[in-house]
Coordinates of N, CA and C in Angstrom, one line a residue:
M29 N -3.8 -154.8 54.4 CA -4.3 -155.5 55.4 C -6.0 -156.2 55.2
E30 N -6.4 -157.3 55.3 CA -8.0 -157.6 55.5 C -8.2 -157.4 56.6
T31 N -9.6 -156.9 56.5 CA -10.6 -156.8 58.1 C -11.5 -158.1 57.5
Y32 N -12.0 -158.5 59.1 CA -12.7 -159.8 59.1 C -13.7 -159.6 60.4
N33 N -14.7 -159.7 59.9 CA -16.2 -159.8 60.8 C -15.9 -160.6 61.9
L34 N -16.0 -159.6 62.7 CA -15.7 -160.2 64.2 C -17.5 -160.1 64.9
T35 N -18.2 -160.3 64.1 CA -19.8 -160.3 64.8 C -19.7 -161.7 65.7
S36 N -20.6 -161.4 67.0 CA -20.7 -162.9 67.6 C -22.2 -162.5 68.5
V37 N -22.8 -163.2 68.5 CA -24.3 -163.8 68.5 C -24.2 -164.1 70.3
S38 N -24.6 -163.2 70.9 CA -24.6 -163.2 72.4 C -26.0 -163.4 73.1
E39 N -27.2 -163.2 72.8 CA -28.2 -163.3 72.9 C -29.4 -162.8 71.8
F40 N -30.0 -163.5 72.0 CA -31.4 -163.6 71.1 C -32.4 -162.7 71.8
H41 N -33.6 -162.0 70.6 CA -34.3 -160.9 70.8 C -35.8 -162.5 70.9
L42 N -36.4 -162.6 71.9 CA -37.8 -163.4 71.4 C -38.8 -161.8 70.7
M43 N -39.5 -162.6 70.3 CA -41.1 -161.9 69.6 C -42.1 -162.2 70.7
G44 N -43.1 -161.4 71.5 CA -44.0 -162.2 72.1 C -45.3 -161.7 71.5
F45 N -46.3 -162.5 72.1 CA -47.7 -162.3 71.4 C -48.4 -161.0 71.4
S46 N -47.8 -160.6 72.2 CA -48.7 -159.3 72.4 C -47.9 -157.9 73.3
E47 N -48.3 -156.7 72.8 CA -47.5 -155.6 73.6 C -48.5 -155.2 74.7
D48 N -49.9 -155.5 74.1 CA -50.8 -155.1 75.2 C -50.7 -155.5 76.5
P49 N -50.7 -155.2 77.7 CA -50.4 -154.9 79.0 C -51.7 -156.1 80.0
D50 N -52.8 -155.5 79.1 CA -54.0 -156.7 79.8 C -54.4 -157.7 78.7
L51 N -53.7 -157.7 77.6 CA -53.2 -159.2 76.9 C -52.5 -160.1 77.4
Q52 N -51.1 -159.6 78.1 CA -50.6 -160.2 78.8 C -51.0 -160.7 80.3
L53 N -51.6 -159.9 81.1 CA -52.1 -161.0 81.6 C -53.1 -162.3 82.0
V54 N -53.7 -162.4 80.7 CA -55.1 -163.1 80.0 C -53.6 -163.9 79.7
L55 N -53.0 -163.9 78.7 CA -52.0 -165.2 78.2 C -51.2 -165.3 79.6
F56 N -50.4 -164.7 80.9 CA -49.9 -165.7 81.4 C -51.2 -166.0 82.2
G57 N -52.1 -166.3 82.8 CA -53.4 -166.4 83.5 C -53.6 -168.1 82.6
L58 N -53.3 -167.5 81.0 CA -54.3 -169.0 80.3 C -52.5 -170.0 80.3
F59 N -51.5 -169.4 80.3 CA -50.5 -170.6 79.8 C -50.2 -170.8 81.4
L60 N -50.3 -170.3 82.8 CA -50.0 -170.4 83.8 C -51.1 -171.6 83.9
S61 N -52.1 -171.8 83.8 CA -53.3 -172.7 84.2 C -53.0 -173.7 82.9
M62 N -52.8 -173.5 81.5 CA -52.6 -175.0 80.9 C -51.4 -175.9 81.9
Y63 N -50.0 -175.0 81.8 CA -48.8 -175.8 82.8 C -49.3 -176.5 83.3
L64 N -50.0 -176.1 84.7 CA -50.2 -176.4 85.8 C -51.0 -177.7 85.9
V65 N -51.6 -177.8 84.9 CA -53.3 -178.7 84.9 C -52.6 -179.8 83.8
T66 N -51.4 -179.1 83.4 CA -50.7 -180.6 82.5 C -49.5 -181.1 83.4
V67 N -49.1 -180.7 84.1 CA -48.0 -181.0 85.4 C -48.7 -182.1 86.0
L68 N -50.0 -181.1 86.8 CA -50.6 -182.2 88.1 C -51.3 -183.4 87.4
G69 N -51.9 -183.4 86.0 CA -52.6 -184.6 85.5 C -51.3 -185.7 85.7
N70 N -49.9 -185.3 84.7 CA -49.3 -186.3 84.2 C -48.6 -186.9 85.4
L71 N -48.4 -186.0 86.5 CA -48.0 -186.9 88.7 C -49.1 -187.7 88.7
L72 N -50.5 -187.4 88.5 CA -51.5 -187.9 88.7 C -51.5 -189.1 88.3
I73 N -51.1 -189.5 86.9 CA -51.2 -190.5 86.3 C -49.9 -191.8 86.5
I74 N -48.8 -190.7 87.4 CA -47.4 -191.5 88.0 C -47.9 -192.0 89.0
Q75 N -48.5 -190.8 89.6 CA -48.6 -191.9 91.2 C -49.7 -192.9 91.0
V76 N -50.6 -192.9 90.2 CA -52.1 -194.0 90.4 C -51.3 -195.5 89.8
V77 N -49.9 -194.9 88.9 CA -49.5 -196.2 88.3 C -48.5 -196.9 89.6
I78 N -48.1 -196.2 90.5 CA -46.9 -196.8 91.6 C -47.9 -197.1 92.6
S79 N -48.8 -196.5 92.6 CA -49.4 -196.4 94.2 C -50.6 -198.0 93.4
D80 N -51.2 -198.2 92.7 CA -51.9 -199.4 92.1 C -50.6 -201.1 92.1
F81 N -50.5 -201.5 92.4 CA -50.1 -202.6 92.3 C -50.7 -203.6 90.8
H82 N -51.6 -204.0 90.8 CA -52.5 -204.6 89.4 C -51.7 -203.4 87.8
L83 N -51.7 -202.3 88.4 CA -50.9 -201.8 87.0 C -49.6 -201.8 87.1
H84 N -48.5 -203.0 87.9 CA -46.9 -202.9 87.7 C -47.1 -203.6 86.1
T85 N -47.2 -203.3 84.9 CA -47.6 -204.1 83.5 C -47.1 -203.4 83.0
P86 N -46.0 -203.6 81.6 CA -45.1 -203.6 80.9 C -45.8 -201.8 80.3
M87 N -47.1 -202.3 80.0 CA -48.2 -201.1 79.4 C -48.1 -199.6 80.0
Y88 N -48.0 -199.8 81.8 CA -48.5 -199.1 82.6 C -46.9 -198.5 83.0
F89 N -45.9 -199.5 83.0 CA -44.4 -199.0 83.5 C -44.5 -197.7 81.8
F90 N -44.6 -197.7 80.6 CA -44.4 -196.8 79.9 C -45.2 -195.6 79.8
L91 N -46.7 -196.3 80.3 CA -47.3 -195.0 80.5 C -46.9 -194.0 81.5
S92 N -46.2 -194.3 82.9 CA -45.8 -193.6 83.3 C -44.3 -192.9 83.4
N93 N -43.7 -193.6 82.0 CA -42.5 -193.1 82.3 C -42.6 -191.9 80.6
L94 N -43.9 -192.3 80.0 CA -44.4 -191.0 79.0 C -44.9 -190.3 80.0
S95 N -45.7 -190.1 80.7 CA -45.8 -189.1 81.5 C -44.8 -188.0 82.6
L96 N -43.8 -188.9 82.4 CA -42.7 -188.0 83.0 C -41.6 -187.3 81.8
S97 N -41.8 -188.0 81.0 CA -41.0 -187.2 79.6 C -42.5 -185.5 79.5
D98 N -43.5 -186.4 79.4 CA -44.1 -185.3 78.8 C -43.9 -184.2 80.0
I99 N -43.7 -184.2 81.2 CA -43.6 -182.9 82.3 C -42.4 -182.6 81.8
C100 N -41.2 -182.8 82.3 CA -40.0 -182.7 81.0 C -40.0 -182.0 80.3
F101 N -40.8 -182.3 78.9 CA -40.8 -181.8 77.3 C -41.7 -180.3 77.7
I102 N -42.3 -179.9 78.4 CA -43.3 -179.1 78.5 C -42.5 -177.8 79.2
S103 N -41.8 -178.4 80.5 CA -41.1 -177.5 81.4 C -39.5 -177.1 80.8
T104 N -39.7 -177.7 79.9 CA -38.4 -177.2 78.6 C -38.5 -175.8 78.4
T105 N -39.7 -175.7 78.1 CA -40.5 -173.9 76.9 C -41.0 -173.3 78.3
V106 N -42.2 -174.1 79.0 CA -43.1 -172.9 79.2 C -43.1 -172.5 80.2
P107 N -42.1 -172.4 81.0 CA -42.1 -171.7 82.5 C -41.1 -170.3 82.0
K108 N -40.0 -170.2 81.2 CA -39.6 -169.2 80.2 C -40.2 -168.1 79.9
M109 N -41.2 -169.1 79.1 CA -42.4 -168.3 78.3 C -43.1 -167.3 79.3
I110 N -43.6 -168.2 80.3 CA -44.2 -167.3 81.6 C -43.9 -166.4 82.2
V111 N -42.3 -166.7 82.4 CA -41.5 -165.5 83.1 C -41.4 -164.6 82.7
D112 N -41.3 -164.9 81.3 CA -40.8 -163.9 80.1 C -42.4 -162.8 79.8
I113 N -43.7 -163.4 79.9 CA -45.0 -162.6 79.9 C -44.8 -162.0 80.8
L114 N -44.4 -162.3 82.3 CA -44.7 -161.2 83.4 C -43.7 -160.8 83.7
T115 N -42.1 -160.5 83.7 CA -41.2 -159.6 83.3 C -41.4 -158.9 82.4
H116 N -42.0 -159.5 80.9 CA -41.7 -158.3 79.9 C -40.1 -158.3 79.4
S117 N -39.8 -159.5 79.3 CA -38.6 -159.6 79.3 C -38.7 -160.4 78.2
R118 N -37.5 -160.1 76.5 CA -37.6 -160.6 75.3 C -36.4 -161.2 75.1
V119 N -35.2 -161.5 76.5 CA -34.3 -161.6 75.8 C -34.0 -163.2 76.5
I120 N -33.3 -163.9 75.8 CA -32.7 -165.2 75.7 C -31.3 -165.4 75.3
S121 N -30.6 -166.0 76.4 CA -28.9 -166.0 76.1 C -29.1 -166.9 74.3
Y122 N -27.3 -166.7 74.0 CA -27.4 -168.5 73.0 C -27.0 -168.9 73.5
V123 N -26.4 -169.4 75.3 CA -26.3 -170.7 75.7 C -27.6 -171.1 76.2
G124 N -28.3 -170.3 76.5 CA -29.7 -171.0 77.1 C -30.6 -171.1 75.7
C125 N -30.8 -170.8 74.8 CA -31.2 -171.6 73.5 C -30.7 -172.4 73.1
L126 N -30.0 -172.5 73.5 CA -29.2 -173.9 72.3 C -29.3 -175.0 73.9
T127 N -29.5 -174.3 74.9 CA -29.8 -175.8 76.3 C -31.1 -176.0 75.7
Q128 N -31.9 -175.1 75.6 CA -33.2 -175.3 75.8 C -34.0 -176.1 74.5
M129 N -33.3 -175.9 73.8 CA -33.6 -176.7 72.1 C -32.8 -178.2 71.9
S130 N -31.6 -177.7 73.7 CA -31.3 -179.7 73.3 C -32.1 -179.9 73.9
F131 N -32.4 -179.7 75.1 CA -33.8 -180.8 75.8 C -35.1 -180.7 75.3
Y132 N -35.8 -179.6 74.9 CA -36.7 -179.6 73.8 C -36.7 -180.8 72.7
T133 N -35.2 -181.3 71.9 CA -35.2 -182.6 71.3 C -35.2 -183.4 72.0
F134 N -34.3 -184.0 73.0 CA -34.2 -185.0 73.5 C -35.6 -185.4 74.3
F135 N -36.2 -184.3 74.9 CA -37.5 -184.6 75.1 C -38.9 -185.4 74.6
G136 N -38.4 -184.5 73.3 CA -39.1 -184.5 71.9 C -39.0 -186.5 71.5
C137 N -38.2 -186.7 71.5 CA -37.7 -187.9 71.0 C -37.7 -188.8 71.9
M138 N -37.7 -188.8 73.1 CA -38.1 -189.7 73.9 C -39.7 -189.6 74.2
D139 N -40.8 -188.7 73.8 CA -41.9 -189.1 74.0 C -42.2 -189.7 72.6
H140 N -41.4 -189.7 71.7 CA -41.7 -190.4 70.4 C -41.3 -191.6 70.2
M141 N -40.1 -192.0 71.3 CA -39.9 -193.2 71.5 C -40.7 -193.9 72.1
L142 N -41.0 -194.0 73.2 CA -41.8 -194.9 73.8 C -43.3 -195.0 74.0
L143 N -43.6 -193.7 72.9 CA -44.8 -194.2 72.1 C -44.9 -195.1 71.2
T144 N -43.5 -194.9 70.5 CA -43.4 -196.3 69.5 C -43.4 -197.5 70.1
V145 N -42.8 -197.8 71.3 CA -42.5 -198.8 72.3 C -43.7 -199.2 72.4
M146 N -45.0 -198.5 73.0 CA -46.0 -198.3 73.8 C -47.1 -199.4 72.6
G147 N -46.5 -198.6 71.6 CA -47.3 -199.3 69.9 C -47.1 -200.4 69.5
Y148 N -46.1 -201.1 70.1 CA -45.3 -202.0 69.7 C -45.8 -203.1 70.4
D149 N -46.0 -202.5 72.2 CA -45.9 -203.8 73.1 C -47.5 -203.9 73.3
R150 N -48.3 -202.6 72.7 CA -49.5 -203.4 72.2 C -50.3 -204.1 71.0
K151 N -49.2 -204.1 70.1 CA -49.8 -204.9 69.0 C -49.1 -206.2 69.5
R152 N -47.7 -206.2 70.2 CA -47.3 -207.7 70.3 C -48.8 -208.9 71.9
W153 N -48.7 -207.7 72.9 CA -50.1 -208.3 73.1 C -51.4 -209.0 72.6
V154 N -52.2 -207.5 71.5 CA -53.4 -208.4 70.7 C -53.2 -209.4 70.2
S155 N -51.3 -210.0 69.6 CA -51.2 -210.8 69.0 C -51.3 -212.1 69.6
V156 N -50.8 -212.0 70.5 CA -50.2 -213.1 72.0 C -52.2 -213.6 72.4
N157 N -53.2 -212.2 72.7 CA -54.4 -212.9 73.0 C -54.3 -213.1 71.9
C158 N -54.5 -213.4 70.5 CA -55.5 -213.4 69.5 C -55.5 -214.8 69.3
V159 N -54.2 -215.1 69.4 CA -53.4 -216.8 69.7 C -54.2 -217.7 70.4
L160 N -54.1 -216.6 71.9 CA -54.6 -217.9 73.2 C -56.0 -217.8 73.0
K161 N -56.5 -216.6 72.6 CA -57.8 -217.1 72.1 C -58.6 -217.9 71.7
K162 N -58.0 -218.2 70.3 CA -58.2 -219.2 69.5 C -58.0 -220.6 70.0
E163 N -57.4 -220.7 70.6 CA -56.3 -221.9 71.3 C -57.9 -222.3 72.2
Y164 N -58.1 -221.5 73.5 CA -59.1 -221.8 73.7 C -60.8 -222.0 73.3
E165 N -60.9 -220.7 72.2 CA -61.9 -221.4 71.5 C -62.2 -222.8 71.0
N166 N -61.0 -223.4 69.9 CA -60.5 -224.8 70.0 C -60.8 -225.5 71.0
E167 N -60.5 -225.4 72.0 CA -60.3 -226.4 73.2 C -61.6 -226.6 73.6
D168 N -62.5 -225.6 73.3 CA -64.2 -225.4 74.3 C -64.5 -226.1 72.6
E169 N -64.6 -225.8 71.5 CA -65.4 -226.9 70.8 C -64.8 -228.3 70.8
D170 N -63.8 -228.8 70.9 CA -63.2 -230.0 71.0 C -63.9 -230.5 72.7
D171 N -64.1 -229.5 73.2 CA -64.7 -230.3 74.4 C -66.3 -231.0 74.4
E172 N -66.6 -229.8 73.1 CA -68.4 -230.0 73.1 C -68.4 -230.6 72.1
E173 N -67.3 -231.4 71.5 CA -67.5 -232.6 70.3 C -67.3 -234.1 71.4
D174 N -66.0 -234.1 72.4 CA -66.3 -234.9 73.2 C -67.6 -235.5 73.5
E175 N -68.3 -233.8 74.5 CA -69.5 -234.0 74.9 C -70.7 -235.4 74.1
N176 N -70.5 -234.8 72.5 CA -71.5 -234.8 71.8 C -71.4 -236.2 71.8
K177 N -70.1 -236.4 71.1 CA -69.8 -238.2 71.4 C -70.0 -239.2 72.4
H178 N -69.9 -238.6 73.5 CA -70.0 -239.8 74.9 C -71.7 -239.0 75.1
Q179 N -72.2 -238.5 74.5 CA -74.0 -238.2 74.6 C -74.3 -239.4 73.5
I180 N -74.3 -239.4 72.5 CA -74.4 -240.6 71.5 C -74.1 -241.9 71.6
M181 N -72.6 -242.1 72.2 CA -72.7 -243.0 72.8 C -73.2 -243.6 73.8
N182 N -74.0 -243.2 75.2 CA -74.8 -243.7 75.6 C -76.2 -243.3 75.3
Q183 N -76.5 -242.9 74.6 CA -78.2 -243.2 73.7 C -77.6 -244.7 73.4
Y184 N -77.0 -245.7 72.8 CA -77.1 -247.0 72.4 C -76.6 -247.7 74.0

């Protein structure tokens, strides 16, 4: 009769930063403040883009989507870490870990894709504006040449 290994993983034990209770309070305050500043700053960017009609352009649309993606990205790991520091719990379930890593990967890829699209949009904007600026300068030069010819003809 053969024996089989029936070991299964149901939870992971997380390693913390420190076991010192005084240092854990400092870490809790530090991570909570960084999380709140990040979320509130990104919400402010979204609010400004929505409320100002002049910012309803593709670049600011992508910027507000990037801010929303950043809020979701940071909210996949930091709240769990803050709760773990506060409750001295170092356990995460297998399903919870897979869910957290899936969202972390998804929102990380979304950030990268939005930055790529923003870079492409910016490059397209610069190239179109350079062409238009050259055409405008050429028109100005043509106008100056026409005025010079007109002045020369009026002298005779």
